[in-house]
mmCIF file with all atom_site columns, C-alpha atoms in Angstrom:
data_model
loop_
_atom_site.group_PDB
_atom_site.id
_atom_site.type_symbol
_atom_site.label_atom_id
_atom_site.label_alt_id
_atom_site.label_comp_id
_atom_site.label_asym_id
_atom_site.label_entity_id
_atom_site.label_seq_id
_atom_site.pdbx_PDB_ins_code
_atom_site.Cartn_x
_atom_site.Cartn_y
_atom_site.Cartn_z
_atom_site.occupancy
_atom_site.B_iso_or_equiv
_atom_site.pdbx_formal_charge
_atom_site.auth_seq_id
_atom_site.auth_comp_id
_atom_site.auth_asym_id
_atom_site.auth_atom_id
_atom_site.pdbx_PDB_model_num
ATOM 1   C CA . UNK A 1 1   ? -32.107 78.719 -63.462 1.00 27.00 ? 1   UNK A CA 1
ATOM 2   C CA . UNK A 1 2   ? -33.162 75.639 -60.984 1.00 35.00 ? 2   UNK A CA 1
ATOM 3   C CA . UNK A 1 3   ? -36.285 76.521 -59.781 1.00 38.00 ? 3   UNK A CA 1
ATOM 4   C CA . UNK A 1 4   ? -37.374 75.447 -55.962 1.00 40.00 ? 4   UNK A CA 1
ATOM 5   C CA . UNK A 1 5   ? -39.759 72.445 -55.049 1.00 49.00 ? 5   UNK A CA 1
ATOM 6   C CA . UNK A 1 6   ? -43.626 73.530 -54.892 1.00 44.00 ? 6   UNK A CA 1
ATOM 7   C CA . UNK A 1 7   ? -43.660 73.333 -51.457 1.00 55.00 ? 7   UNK A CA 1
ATOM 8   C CA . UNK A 1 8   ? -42.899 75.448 -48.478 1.00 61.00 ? 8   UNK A CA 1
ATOM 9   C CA . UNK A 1 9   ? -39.369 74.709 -46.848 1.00 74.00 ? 9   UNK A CA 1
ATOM 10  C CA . UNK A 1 10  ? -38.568 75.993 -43.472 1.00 76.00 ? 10  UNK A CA 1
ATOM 11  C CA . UNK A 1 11  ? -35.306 77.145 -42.686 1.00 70.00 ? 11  UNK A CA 1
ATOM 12  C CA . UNK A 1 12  ? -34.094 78.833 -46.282 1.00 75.00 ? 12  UNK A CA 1
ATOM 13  C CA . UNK A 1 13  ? -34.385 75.490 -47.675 1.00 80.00 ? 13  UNK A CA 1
ATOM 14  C CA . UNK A 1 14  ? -34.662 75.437 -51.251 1.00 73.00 ? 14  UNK A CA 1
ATOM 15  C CA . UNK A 1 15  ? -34.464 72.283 -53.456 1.00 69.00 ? 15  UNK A CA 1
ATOM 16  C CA . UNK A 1 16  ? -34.069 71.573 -57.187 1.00 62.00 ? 16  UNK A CA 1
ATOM 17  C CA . UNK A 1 17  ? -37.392 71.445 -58.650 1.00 67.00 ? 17  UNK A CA 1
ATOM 18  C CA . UNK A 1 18  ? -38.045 67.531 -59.138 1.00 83.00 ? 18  UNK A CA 1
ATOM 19  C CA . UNK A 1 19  ? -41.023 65.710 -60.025 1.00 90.00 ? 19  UNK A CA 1
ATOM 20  C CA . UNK A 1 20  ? -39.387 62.902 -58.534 1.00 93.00 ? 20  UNK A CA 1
ATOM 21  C CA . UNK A 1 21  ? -38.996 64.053 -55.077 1.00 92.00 ? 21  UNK A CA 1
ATOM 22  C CA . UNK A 1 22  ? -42.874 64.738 -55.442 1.00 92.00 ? 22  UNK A CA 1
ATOM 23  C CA . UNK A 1 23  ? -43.986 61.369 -55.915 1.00 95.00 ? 23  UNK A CA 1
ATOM 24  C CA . UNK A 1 24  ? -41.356 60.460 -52.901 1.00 96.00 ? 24  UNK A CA 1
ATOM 25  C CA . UNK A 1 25  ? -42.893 62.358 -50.307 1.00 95.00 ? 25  UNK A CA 1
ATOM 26  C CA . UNK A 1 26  ? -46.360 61.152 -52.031 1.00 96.00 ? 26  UNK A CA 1
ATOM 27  C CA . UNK A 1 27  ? -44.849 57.628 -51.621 1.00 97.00 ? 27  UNK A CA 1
ATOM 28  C CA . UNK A 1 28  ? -43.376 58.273 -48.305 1.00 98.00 ? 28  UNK A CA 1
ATOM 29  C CA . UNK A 1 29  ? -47.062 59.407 -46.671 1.00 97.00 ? 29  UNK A CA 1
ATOM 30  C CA . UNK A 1 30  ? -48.598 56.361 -48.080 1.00 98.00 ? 30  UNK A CA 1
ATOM 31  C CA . UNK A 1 31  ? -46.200 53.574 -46.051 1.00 98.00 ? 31  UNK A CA 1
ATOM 32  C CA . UNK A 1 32  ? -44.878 56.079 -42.862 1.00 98.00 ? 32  UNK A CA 1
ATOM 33  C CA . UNK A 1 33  ? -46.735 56.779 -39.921 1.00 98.00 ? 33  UNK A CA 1
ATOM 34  C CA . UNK A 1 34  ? -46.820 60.635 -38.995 1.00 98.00 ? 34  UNK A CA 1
ATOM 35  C CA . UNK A 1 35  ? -44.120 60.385 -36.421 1.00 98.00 ? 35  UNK A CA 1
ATOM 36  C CA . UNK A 1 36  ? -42.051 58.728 -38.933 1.00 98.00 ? 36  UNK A CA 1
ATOM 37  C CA . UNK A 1 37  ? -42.907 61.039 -41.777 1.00 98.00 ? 37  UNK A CA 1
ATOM 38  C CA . UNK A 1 38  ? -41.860 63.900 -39.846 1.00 98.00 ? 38  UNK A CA 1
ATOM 39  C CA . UNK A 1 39  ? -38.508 62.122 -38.930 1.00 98.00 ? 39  UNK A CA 1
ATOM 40  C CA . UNK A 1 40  ? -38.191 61.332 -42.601 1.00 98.00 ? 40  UNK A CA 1
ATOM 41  C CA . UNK A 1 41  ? -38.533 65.141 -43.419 1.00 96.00 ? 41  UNK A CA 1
ATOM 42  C CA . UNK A 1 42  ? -36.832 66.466 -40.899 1.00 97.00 ? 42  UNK A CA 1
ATOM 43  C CA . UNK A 1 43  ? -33.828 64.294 -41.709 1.00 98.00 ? 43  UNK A CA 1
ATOM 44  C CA . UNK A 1 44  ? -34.114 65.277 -45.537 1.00 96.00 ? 44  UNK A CA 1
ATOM 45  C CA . UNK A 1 45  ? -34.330 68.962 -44.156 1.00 96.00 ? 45  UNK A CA 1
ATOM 46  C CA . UNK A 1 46  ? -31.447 68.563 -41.510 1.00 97.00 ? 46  UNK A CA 1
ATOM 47  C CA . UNK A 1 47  ? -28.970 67.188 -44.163 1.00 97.00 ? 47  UNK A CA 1
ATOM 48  C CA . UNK A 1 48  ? -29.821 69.725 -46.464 1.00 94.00 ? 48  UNK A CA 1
ATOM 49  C CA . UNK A 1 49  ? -29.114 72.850 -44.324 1.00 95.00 ? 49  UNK A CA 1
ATOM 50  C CA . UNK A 1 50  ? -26.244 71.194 -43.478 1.00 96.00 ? 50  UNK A CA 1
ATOM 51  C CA . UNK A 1 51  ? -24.848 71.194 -46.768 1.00 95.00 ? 51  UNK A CA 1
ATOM 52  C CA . UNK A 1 52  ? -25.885 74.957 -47.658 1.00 93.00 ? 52  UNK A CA 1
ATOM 53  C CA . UNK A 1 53  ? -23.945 75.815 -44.570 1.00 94.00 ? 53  UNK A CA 1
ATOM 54  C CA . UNK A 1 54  ? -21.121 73.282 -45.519 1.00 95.00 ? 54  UNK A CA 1
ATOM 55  C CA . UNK A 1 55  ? -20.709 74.391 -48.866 1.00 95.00 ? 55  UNK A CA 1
ATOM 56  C CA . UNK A 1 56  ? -20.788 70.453 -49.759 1.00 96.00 ? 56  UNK A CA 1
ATOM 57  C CA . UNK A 1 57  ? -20.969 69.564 -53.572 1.00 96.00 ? 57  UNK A CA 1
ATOM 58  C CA . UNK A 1 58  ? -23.258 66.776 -54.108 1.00 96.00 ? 58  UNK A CA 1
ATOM 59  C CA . UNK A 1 59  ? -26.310 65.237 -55.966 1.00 96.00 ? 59  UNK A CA 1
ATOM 60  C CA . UNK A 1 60  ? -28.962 67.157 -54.085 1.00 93.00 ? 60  UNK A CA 1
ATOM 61  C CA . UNK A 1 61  ? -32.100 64.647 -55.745 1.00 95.00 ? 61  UNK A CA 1
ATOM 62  C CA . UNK A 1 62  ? -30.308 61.371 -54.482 1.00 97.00 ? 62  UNK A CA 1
ATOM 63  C CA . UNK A 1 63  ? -29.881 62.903 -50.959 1.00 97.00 ? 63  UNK A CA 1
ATOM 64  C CA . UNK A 1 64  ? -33.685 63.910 -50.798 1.00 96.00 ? 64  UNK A CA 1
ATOM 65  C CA . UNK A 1 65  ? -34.663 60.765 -51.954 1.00 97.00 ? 65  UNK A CA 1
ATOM 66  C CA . UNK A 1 66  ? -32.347 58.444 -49.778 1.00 98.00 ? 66  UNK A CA 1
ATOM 67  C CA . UNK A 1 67  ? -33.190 60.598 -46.853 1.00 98.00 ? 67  UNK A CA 1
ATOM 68  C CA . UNK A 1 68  ? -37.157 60.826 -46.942 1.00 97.00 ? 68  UNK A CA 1
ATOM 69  C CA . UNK A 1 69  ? -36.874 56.861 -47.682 1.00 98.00 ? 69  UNK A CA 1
ATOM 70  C CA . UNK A 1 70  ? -34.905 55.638 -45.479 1.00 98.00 ? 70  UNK A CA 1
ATOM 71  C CA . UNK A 1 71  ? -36.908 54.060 -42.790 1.00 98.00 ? 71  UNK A CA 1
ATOM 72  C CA . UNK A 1 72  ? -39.399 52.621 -45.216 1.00 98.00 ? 72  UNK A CA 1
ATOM 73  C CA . UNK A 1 73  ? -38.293 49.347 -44.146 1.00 98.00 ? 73  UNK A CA 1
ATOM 74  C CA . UNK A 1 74  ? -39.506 49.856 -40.895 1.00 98.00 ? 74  UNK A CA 1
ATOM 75  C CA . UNK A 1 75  ? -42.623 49.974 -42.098 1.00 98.00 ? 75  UNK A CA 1
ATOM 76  C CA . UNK A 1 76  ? -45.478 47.270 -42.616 1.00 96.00 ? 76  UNK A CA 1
ATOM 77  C CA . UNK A 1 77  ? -46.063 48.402 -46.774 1.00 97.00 ? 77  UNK A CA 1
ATOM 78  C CA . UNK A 1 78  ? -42.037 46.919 -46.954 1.00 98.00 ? 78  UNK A CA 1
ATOM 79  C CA . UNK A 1 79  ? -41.846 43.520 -45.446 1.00 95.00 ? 79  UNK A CA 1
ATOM 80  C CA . UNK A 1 80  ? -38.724 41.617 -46.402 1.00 95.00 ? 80  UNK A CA 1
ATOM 81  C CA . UNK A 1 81  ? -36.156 38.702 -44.966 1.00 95.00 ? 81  UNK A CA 1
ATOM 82  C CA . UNK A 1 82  ? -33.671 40.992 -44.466 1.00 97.00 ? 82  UNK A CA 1
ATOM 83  C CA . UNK A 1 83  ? -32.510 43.505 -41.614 1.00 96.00 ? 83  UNK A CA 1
ATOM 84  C CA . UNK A 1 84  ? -34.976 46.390 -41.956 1.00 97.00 ? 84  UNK A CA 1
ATOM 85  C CA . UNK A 1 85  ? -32.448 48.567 -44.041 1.00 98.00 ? 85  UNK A CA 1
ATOM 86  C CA . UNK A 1 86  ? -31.877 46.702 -46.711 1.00 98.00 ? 86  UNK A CA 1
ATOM 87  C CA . UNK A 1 87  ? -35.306 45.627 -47.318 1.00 98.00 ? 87  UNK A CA 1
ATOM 88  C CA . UNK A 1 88  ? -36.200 49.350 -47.248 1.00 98.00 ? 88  UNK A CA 1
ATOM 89  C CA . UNK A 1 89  ? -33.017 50.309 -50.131 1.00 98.00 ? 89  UNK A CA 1
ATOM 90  C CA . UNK A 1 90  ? -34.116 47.056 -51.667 1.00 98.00 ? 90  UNK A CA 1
ATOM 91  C CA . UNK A 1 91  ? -38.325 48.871 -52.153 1.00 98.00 ? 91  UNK A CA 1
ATOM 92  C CA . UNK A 1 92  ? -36.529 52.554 -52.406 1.00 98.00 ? 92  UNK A CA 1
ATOM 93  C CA . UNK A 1 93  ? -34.022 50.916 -55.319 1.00 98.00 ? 93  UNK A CA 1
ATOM 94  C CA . UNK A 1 94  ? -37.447 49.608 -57.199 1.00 98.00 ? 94  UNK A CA 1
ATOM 95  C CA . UNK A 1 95  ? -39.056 52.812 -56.717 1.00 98.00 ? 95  UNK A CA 1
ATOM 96  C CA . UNK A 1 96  ? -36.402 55.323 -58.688 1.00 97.00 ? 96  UNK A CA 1
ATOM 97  C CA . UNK A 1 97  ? -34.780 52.954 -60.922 1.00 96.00 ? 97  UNK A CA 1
ATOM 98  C CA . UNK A 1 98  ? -38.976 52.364 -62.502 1.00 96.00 ? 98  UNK A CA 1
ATOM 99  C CA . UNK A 1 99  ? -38.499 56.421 -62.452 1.00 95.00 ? 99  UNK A CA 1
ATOM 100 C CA . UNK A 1 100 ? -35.078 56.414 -64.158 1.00 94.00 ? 100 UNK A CA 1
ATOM 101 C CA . UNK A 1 101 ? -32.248 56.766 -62.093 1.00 95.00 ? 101 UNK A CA 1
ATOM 102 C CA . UNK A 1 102 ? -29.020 56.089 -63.428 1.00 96.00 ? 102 UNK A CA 1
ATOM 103 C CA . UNK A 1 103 ? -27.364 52.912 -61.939 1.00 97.00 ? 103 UNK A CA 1
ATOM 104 C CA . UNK A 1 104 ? -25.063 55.643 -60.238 1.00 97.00 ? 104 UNK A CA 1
ATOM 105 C CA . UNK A 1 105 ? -27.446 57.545 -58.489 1.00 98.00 ? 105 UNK A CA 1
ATOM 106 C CA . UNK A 1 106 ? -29.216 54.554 -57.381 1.00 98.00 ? 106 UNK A CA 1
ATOM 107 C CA . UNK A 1 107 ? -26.188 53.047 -56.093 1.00 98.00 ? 107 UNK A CA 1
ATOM 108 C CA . UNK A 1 108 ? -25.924 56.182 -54.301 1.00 98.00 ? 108 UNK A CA 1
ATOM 109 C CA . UNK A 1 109 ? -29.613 56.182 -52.889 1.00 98.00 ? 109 UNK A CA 1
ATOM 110 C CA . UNK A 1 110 ? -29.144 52.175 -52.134 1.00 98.00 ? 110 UNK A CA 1
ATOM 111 C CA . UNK A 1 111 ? -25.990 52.925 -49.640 1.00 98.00 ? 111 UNK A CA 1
ATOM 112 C CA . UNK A 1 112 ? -28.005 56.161 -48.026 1.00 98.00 ? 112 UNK A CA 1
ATOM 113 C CA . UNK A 1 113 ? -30.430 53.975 -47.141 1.00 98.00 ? 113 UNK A CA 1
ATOM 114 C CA . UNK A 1 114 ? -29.096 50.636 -46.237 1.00 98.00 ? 114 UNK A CA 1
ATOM 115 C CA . UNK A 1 115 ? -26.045 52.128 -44.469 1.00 98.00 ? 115 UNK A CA 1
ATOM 116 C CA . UNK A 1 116 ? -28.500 54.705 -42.710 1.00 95.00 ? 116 UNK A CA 1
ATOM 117 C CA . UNK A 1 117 ? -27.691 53.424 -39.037 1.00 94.00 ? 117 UNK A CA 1
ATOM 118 C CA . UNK A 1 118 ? -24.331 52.223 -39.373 1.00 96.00 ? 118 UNK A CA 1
ATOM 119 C CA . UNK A 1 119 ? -22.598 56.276 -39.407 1.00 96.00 ? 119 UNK A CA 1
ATOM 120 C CA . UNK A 1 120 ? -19.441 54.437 -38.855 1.00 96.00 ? 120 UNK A CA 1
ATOM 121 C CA . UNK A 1 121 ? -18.926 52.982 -42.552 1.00 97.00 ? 121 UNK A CA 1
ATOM 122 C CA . UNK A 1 122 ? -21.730 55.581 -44.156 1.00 98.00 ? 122 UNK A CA 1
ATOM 123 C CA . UNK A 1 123 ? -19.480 58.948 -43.065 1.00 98.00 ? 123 UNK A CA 1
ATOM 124 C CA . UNK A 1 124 ? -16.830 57.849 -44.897 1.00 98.00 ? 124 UNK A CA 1
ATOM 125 C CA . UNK A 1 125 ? -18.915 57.175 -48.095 1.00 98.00 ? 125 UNK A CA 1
ATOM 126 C CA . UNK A 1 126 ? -19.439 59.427 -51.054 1.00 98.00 ? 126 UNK A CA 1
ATOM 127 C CA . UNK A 1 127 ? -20.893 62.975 -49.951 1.00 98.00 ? 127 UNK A CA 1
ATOM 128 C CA . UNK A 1 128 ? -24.737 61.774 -50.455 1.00 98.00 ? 128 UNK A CA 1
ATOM 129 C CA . UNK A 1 129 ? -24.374 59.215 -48.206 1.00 98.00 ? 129 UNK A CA 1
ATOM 130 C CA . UNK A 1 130 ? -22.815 60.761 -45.989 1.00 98.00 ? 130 UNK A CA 1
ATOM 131 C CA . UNK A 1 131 ? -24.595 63.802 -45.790 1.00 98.00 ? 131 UNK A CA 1
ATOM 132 C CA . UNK A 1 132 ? -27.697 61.878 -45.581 1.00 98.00 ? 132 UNK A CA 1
ATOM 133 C CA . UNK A 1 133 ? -26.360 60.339 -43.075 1.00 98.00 ? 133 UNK A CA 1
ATOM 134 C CA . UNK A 1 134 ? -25.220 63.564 -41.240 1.00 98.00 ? 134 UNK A CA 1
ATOM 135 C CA . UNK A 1 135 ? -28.985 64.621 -41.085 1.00 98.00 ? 135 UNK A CA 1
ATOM 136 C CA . UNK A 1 136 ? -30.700 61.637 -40.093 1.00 98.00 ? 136 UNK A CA 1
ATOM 137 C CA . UNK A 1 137 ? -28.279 61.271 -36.931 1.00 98.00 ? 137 UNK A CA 1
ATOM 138 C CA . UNK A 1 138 ? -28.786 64.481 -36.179 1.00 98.00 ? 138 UNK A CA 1
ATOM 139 C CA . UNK A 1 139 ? -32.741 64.222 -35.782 1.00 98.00 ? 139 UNK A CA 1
ATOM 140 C CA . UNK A 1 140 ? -32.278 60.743 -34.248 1.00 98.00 ? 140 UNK A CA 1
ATOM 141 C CA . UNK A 1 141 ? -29.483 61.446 -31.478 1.00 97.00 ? 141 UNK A CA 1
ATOM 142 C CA . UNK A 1 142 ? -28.906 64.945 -31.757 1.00 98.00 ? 142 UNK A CA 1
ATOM 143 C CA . UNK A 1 143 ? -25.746 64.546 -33.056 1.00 97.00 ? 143 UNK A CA 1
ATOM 144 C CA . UNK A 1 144 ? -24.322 67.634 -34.989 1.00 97.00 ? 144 UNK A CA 1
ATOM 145 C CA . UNK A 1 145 ? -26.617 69.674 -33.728 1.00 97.00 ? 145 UNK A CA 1
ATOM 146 C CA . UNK A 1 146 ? -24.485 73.004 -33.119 1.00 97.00 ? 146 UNK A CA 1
ATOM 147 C CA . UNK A 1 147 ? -24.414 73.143 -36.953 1.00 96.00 ? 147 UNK A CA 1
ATOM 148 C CA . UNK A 1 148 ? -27.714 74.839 -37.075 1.00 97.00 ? 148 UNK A CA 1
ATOM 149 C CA . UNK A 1 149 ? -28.806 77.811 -36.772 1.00 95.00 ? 149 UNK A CA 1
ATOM 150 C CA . UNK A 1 150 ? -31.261 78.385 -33.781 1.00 96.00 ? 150 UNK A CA 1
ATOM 151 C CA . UNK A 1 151 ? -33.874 80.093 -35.908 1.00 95.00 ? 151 UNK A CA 1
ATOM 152 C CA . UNK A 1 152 ? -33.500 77.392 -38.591 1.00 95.00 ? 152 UNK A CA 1
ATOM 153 C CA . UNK A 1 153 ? -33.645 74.645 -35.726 1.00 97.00 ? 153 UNK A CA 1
ATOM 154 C CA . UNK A 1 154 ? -36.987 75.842 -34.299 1.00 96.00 ? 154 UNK A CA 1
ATOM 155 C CA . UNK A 1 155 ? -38.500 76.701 -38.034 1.00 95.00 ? 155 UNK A CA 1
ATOM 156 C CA . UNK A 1 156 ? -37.932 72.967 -38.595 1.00 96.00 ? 156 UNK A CA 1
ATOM 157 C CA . UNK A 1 157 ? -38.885 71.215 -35.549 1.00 97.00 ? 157 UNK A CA 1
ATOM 158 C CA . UNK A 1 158 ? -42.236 73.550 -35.916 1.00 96.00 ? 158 UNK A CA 1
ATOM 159 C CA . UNK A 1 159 ? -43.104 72.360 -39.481 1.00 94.00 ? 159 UNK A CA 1
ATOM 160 C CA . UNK A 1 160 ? -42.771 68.982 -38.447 1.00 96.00 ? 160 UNK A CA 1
ATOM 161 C CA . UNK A 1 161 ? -43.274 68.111 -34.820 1.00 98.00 ? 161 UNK A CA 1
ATOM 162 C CA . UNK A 1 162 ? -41.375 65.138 -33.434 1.00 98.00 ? 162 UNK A CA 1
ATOM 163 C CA . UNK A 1 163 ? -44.847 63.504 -32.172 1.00 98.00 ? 163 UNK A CA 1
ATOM 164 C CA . UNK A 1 164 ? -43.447 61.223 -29.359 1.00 98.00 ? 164 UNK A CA 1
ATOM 165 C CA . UNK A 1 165 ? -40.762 60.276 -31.836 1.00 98.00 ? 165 UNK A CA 1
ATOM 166 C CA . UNK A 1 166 ? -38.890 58.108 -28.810 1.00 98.00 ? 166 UNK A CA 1
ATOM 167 C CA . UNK A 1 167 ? -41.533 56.609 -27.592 1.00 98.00 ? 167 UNK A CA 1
ATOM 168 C CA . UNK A 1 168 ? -42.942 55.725 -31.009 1.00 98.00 ? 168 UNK A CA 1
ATOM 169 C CA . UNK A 1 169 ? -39.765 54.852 -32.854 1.00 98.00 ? 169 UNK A CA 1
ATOM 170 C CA . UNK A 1 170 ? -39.368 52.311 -29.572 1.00 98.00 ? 170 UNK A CA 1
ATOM 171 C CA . UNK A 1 171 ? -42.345 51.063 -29.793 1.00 98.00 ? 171 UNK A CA 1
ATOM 172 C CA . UNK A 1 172 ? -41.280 50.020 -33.793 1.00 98.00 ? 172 UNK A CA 1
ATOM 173 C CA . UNK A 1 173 ? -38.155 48.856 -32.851 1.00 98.00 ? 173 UNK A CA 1
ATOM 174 C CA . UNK A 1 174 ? -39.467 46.624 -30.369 1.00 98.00 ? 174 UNK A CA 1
ATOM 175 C CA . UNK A 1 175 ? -42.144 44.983 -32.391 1.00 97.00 ? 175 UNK A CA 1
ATOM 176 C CA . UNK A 1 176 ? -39.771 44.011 -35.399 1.00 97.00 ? 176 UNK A CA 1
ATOM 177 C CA . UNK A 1 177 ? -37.828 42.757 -32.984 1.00 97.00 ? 177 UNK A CA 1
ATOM 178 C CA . UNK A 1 178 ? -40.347 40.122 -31.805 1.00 97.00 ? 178 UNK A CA 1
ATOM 179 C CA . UNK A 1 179 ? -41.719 39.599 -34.966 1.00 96.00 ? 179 UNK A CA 1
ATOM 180 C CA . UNK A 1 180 ? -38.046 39.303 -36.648 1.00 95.00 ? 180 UNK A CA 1
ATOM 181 C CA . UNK A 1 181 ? -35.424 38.827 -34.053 1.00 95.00 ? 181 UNK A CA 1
ATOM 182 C CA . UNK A 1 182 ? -33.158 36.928 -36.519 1.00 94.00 ? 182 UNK A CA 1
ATOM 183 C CA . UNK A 1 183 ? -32.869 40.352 -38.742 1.00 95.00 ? 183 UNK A CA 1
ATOM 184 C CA . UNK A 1 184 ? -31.783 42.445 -34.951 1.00 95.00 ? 184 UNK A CA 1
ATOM 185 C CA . UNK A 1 185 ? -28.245 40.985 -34.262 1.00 92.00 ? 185 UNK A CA 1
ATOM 186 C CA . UNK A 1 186 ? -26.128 43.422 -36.119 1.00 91.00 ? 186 UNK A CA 1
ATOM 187 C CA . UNK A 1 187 ? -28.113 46.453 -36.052 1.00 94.00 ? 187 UNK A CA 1
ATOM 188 C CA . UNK A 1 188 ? -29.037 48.998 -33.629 1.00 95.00 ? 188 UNK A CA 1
ATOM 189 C CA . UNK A 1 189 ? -32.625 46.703 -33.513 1.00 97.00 ? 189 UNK A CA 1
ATOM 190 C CA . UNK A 1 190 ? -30.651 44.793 -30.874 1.00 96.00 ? 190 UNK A CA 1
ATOM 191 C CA . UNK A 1 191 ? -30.351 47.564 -28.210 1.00 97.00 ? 191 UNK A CA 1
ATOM 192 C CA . UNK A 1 192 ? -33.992 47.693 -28.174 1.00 97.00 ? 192 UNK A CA 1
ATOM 193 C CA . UNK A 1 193 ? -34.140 44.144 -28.049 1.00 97.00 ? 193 UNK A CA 1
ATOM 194 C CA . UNK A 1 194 ? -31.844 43.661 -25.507 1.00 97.00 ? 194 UNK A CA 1
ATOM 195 C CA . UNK A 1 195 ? -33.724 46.698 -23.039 1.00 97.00 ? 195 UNK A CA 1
ATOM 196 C CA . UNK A 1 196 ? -37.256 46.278 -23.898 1.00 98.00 ? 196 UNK A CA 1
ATOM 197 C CA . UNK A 1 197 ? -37.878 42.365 -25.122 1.00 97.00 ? 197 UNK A CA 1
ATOM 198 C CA . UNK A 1 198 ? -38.613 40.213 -22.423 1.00 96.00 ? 198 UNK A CA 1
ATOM 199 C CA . UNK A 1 199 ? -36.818 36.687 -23.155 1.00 96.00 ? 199 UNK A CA 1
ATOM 200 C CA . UNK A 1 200 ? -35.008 38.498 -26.371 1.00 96.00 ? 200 UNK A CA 1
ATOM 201 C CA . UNK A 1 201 ? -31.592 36.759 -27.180 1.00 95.00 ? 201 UNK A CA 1
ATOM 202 C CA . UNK A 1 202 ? -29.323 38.008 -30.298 1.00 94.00 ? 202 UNK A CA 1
ATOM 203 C CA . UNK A 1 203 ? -26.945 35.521 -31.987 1.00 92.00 ? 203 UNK A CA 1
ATOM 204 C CA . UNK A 1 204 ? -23.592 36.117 -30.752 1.00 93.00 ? 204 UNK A CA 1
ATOM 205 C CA . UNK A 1 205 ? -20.689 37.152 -33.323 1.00 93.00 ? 205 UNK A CA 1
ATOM 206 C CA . UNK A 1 206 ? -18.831 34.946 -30.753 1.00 96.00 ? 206 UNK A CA 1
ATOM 207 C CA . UNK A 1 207 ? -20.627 31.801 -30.851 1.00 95.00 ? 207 UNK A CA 1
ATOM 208 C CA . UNK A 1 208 ? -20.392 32.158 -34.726 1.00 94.00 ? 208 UNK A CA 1
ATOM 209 C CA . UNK A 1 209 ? -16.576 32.040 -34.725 1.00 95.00 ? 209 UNK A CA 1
ATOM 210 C CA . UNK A 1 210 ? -16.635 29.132 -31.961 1.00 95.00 ? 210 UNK A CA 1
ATOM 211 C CA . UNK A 1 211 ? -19.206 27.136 -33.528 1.00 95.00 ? 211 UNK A CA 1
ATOM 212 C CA . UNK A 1 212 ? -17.516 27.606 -37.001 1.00 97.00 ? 212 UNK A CA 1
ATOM 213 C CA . UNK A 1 213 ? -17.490 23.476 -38.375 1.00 97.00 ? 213 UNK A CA 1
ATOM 214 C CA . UNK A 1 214 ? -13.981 23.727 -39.072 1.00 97.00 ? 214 UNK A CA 1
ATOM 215 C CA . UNK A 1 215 ? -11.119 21.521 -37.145 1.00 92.00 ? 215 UNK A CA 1
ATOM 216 C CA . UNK A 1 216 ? -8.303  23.637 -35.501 1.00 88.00 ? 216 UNK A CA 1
#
């Protein structure tokens, strides 16, 4: 029989018991800040009622894991050349694969987390990914949110407050961006750019294609 996660889960949330998922969230409070923790969590927690209610047949480890992780790249413990998502699979890829993970699941746990903000590719993905996916835009935009329960919903959002969450998560948005425009053009980094950067200018996808070295 699986047994649940020492830890108290709002919501009927129950979770195979997994050392691994442990040292996540041990991981995850080391590089988050609390607002970002609690987004984390309340992402993990969001995707994982939403399978219960769902019914959804998945890998219930690598969608804990992807989930909790996946804005560790916004973080200053994950620095990186790369857009903020990828650096973050990138460190979240080292971090299971030391632990064990199968190639699978860590392919798995790589596309949760790189392809966390880009819902339009990760929803058609395999059910981790997308169900990640599923919770984290939920707790970011709201979106979904008629699929839980109103009991669940406030048991949640009372074990882990959102702590300013848009003020804060704008506030990280916006400093990447100045410190890392080049990594903002073709992510959501660039509407934050684009409304709170003074003097911010993304490459163009346009200039690209007319600047392309090539004779027509």
């Amino acid at each position: 029989m699986t047994k649940s996660l020492e830890m108290d889960l709002p919501a009927g949330i129950s979770v195979p018991d997994s050392p691994l998922v442990a040292e996540v969230l041990e991981y995850a409070r080391t590089l988050y800040e609390p607002y970002l923790f609690n987004h984390a969590m309340r992402s993990w927690l969001f995707a994982a009622k939403i399978g219960q209610l769902k019914g959804i047949d998945c890998d219930r480890e690598v969608v804990a894991v992807g989930t909790i992780l996946h804005d560790i790249g916004l973080t200053a413990g994950v620095p990186g050349p790369n857009r903020f998502e990828v650096n973050g699979a990138a460190a979240a890829l080292s971090f299971v694969t030391e632990r064990g993970f199968s190639n699978r699941r860590a392919q798995l746990m790589w596309d949760l987390v790189a392809l966390n903000s880009t819902p339009s590719i990760a929803l058609h993905k395999e059910a981790e990914v997308a169900l990640g996916t599923m919770g984290i835009g939920l707790d970011y935009g709201g979106f979904g949110a008629e699929l839980i329960p109103a009991a669940d919903m406030t048991a949640i959002l009372g074990a882990f407050p959102r702590l300013k969450m848009k003020e804060k998560f704008t506030e990280t948005c916006c400093r990447l961006v100045s410190a890392k425009p080049e990594t903002s053009s073709d992510n959501f980094l660039r509407d934050f750019g684009e409304r709170f950067v003074p003097g911010y200018k993304p490459t163009s996808t346009v200039d690209l294609l007319m600047n392309a070295p090539f004779e027509e």
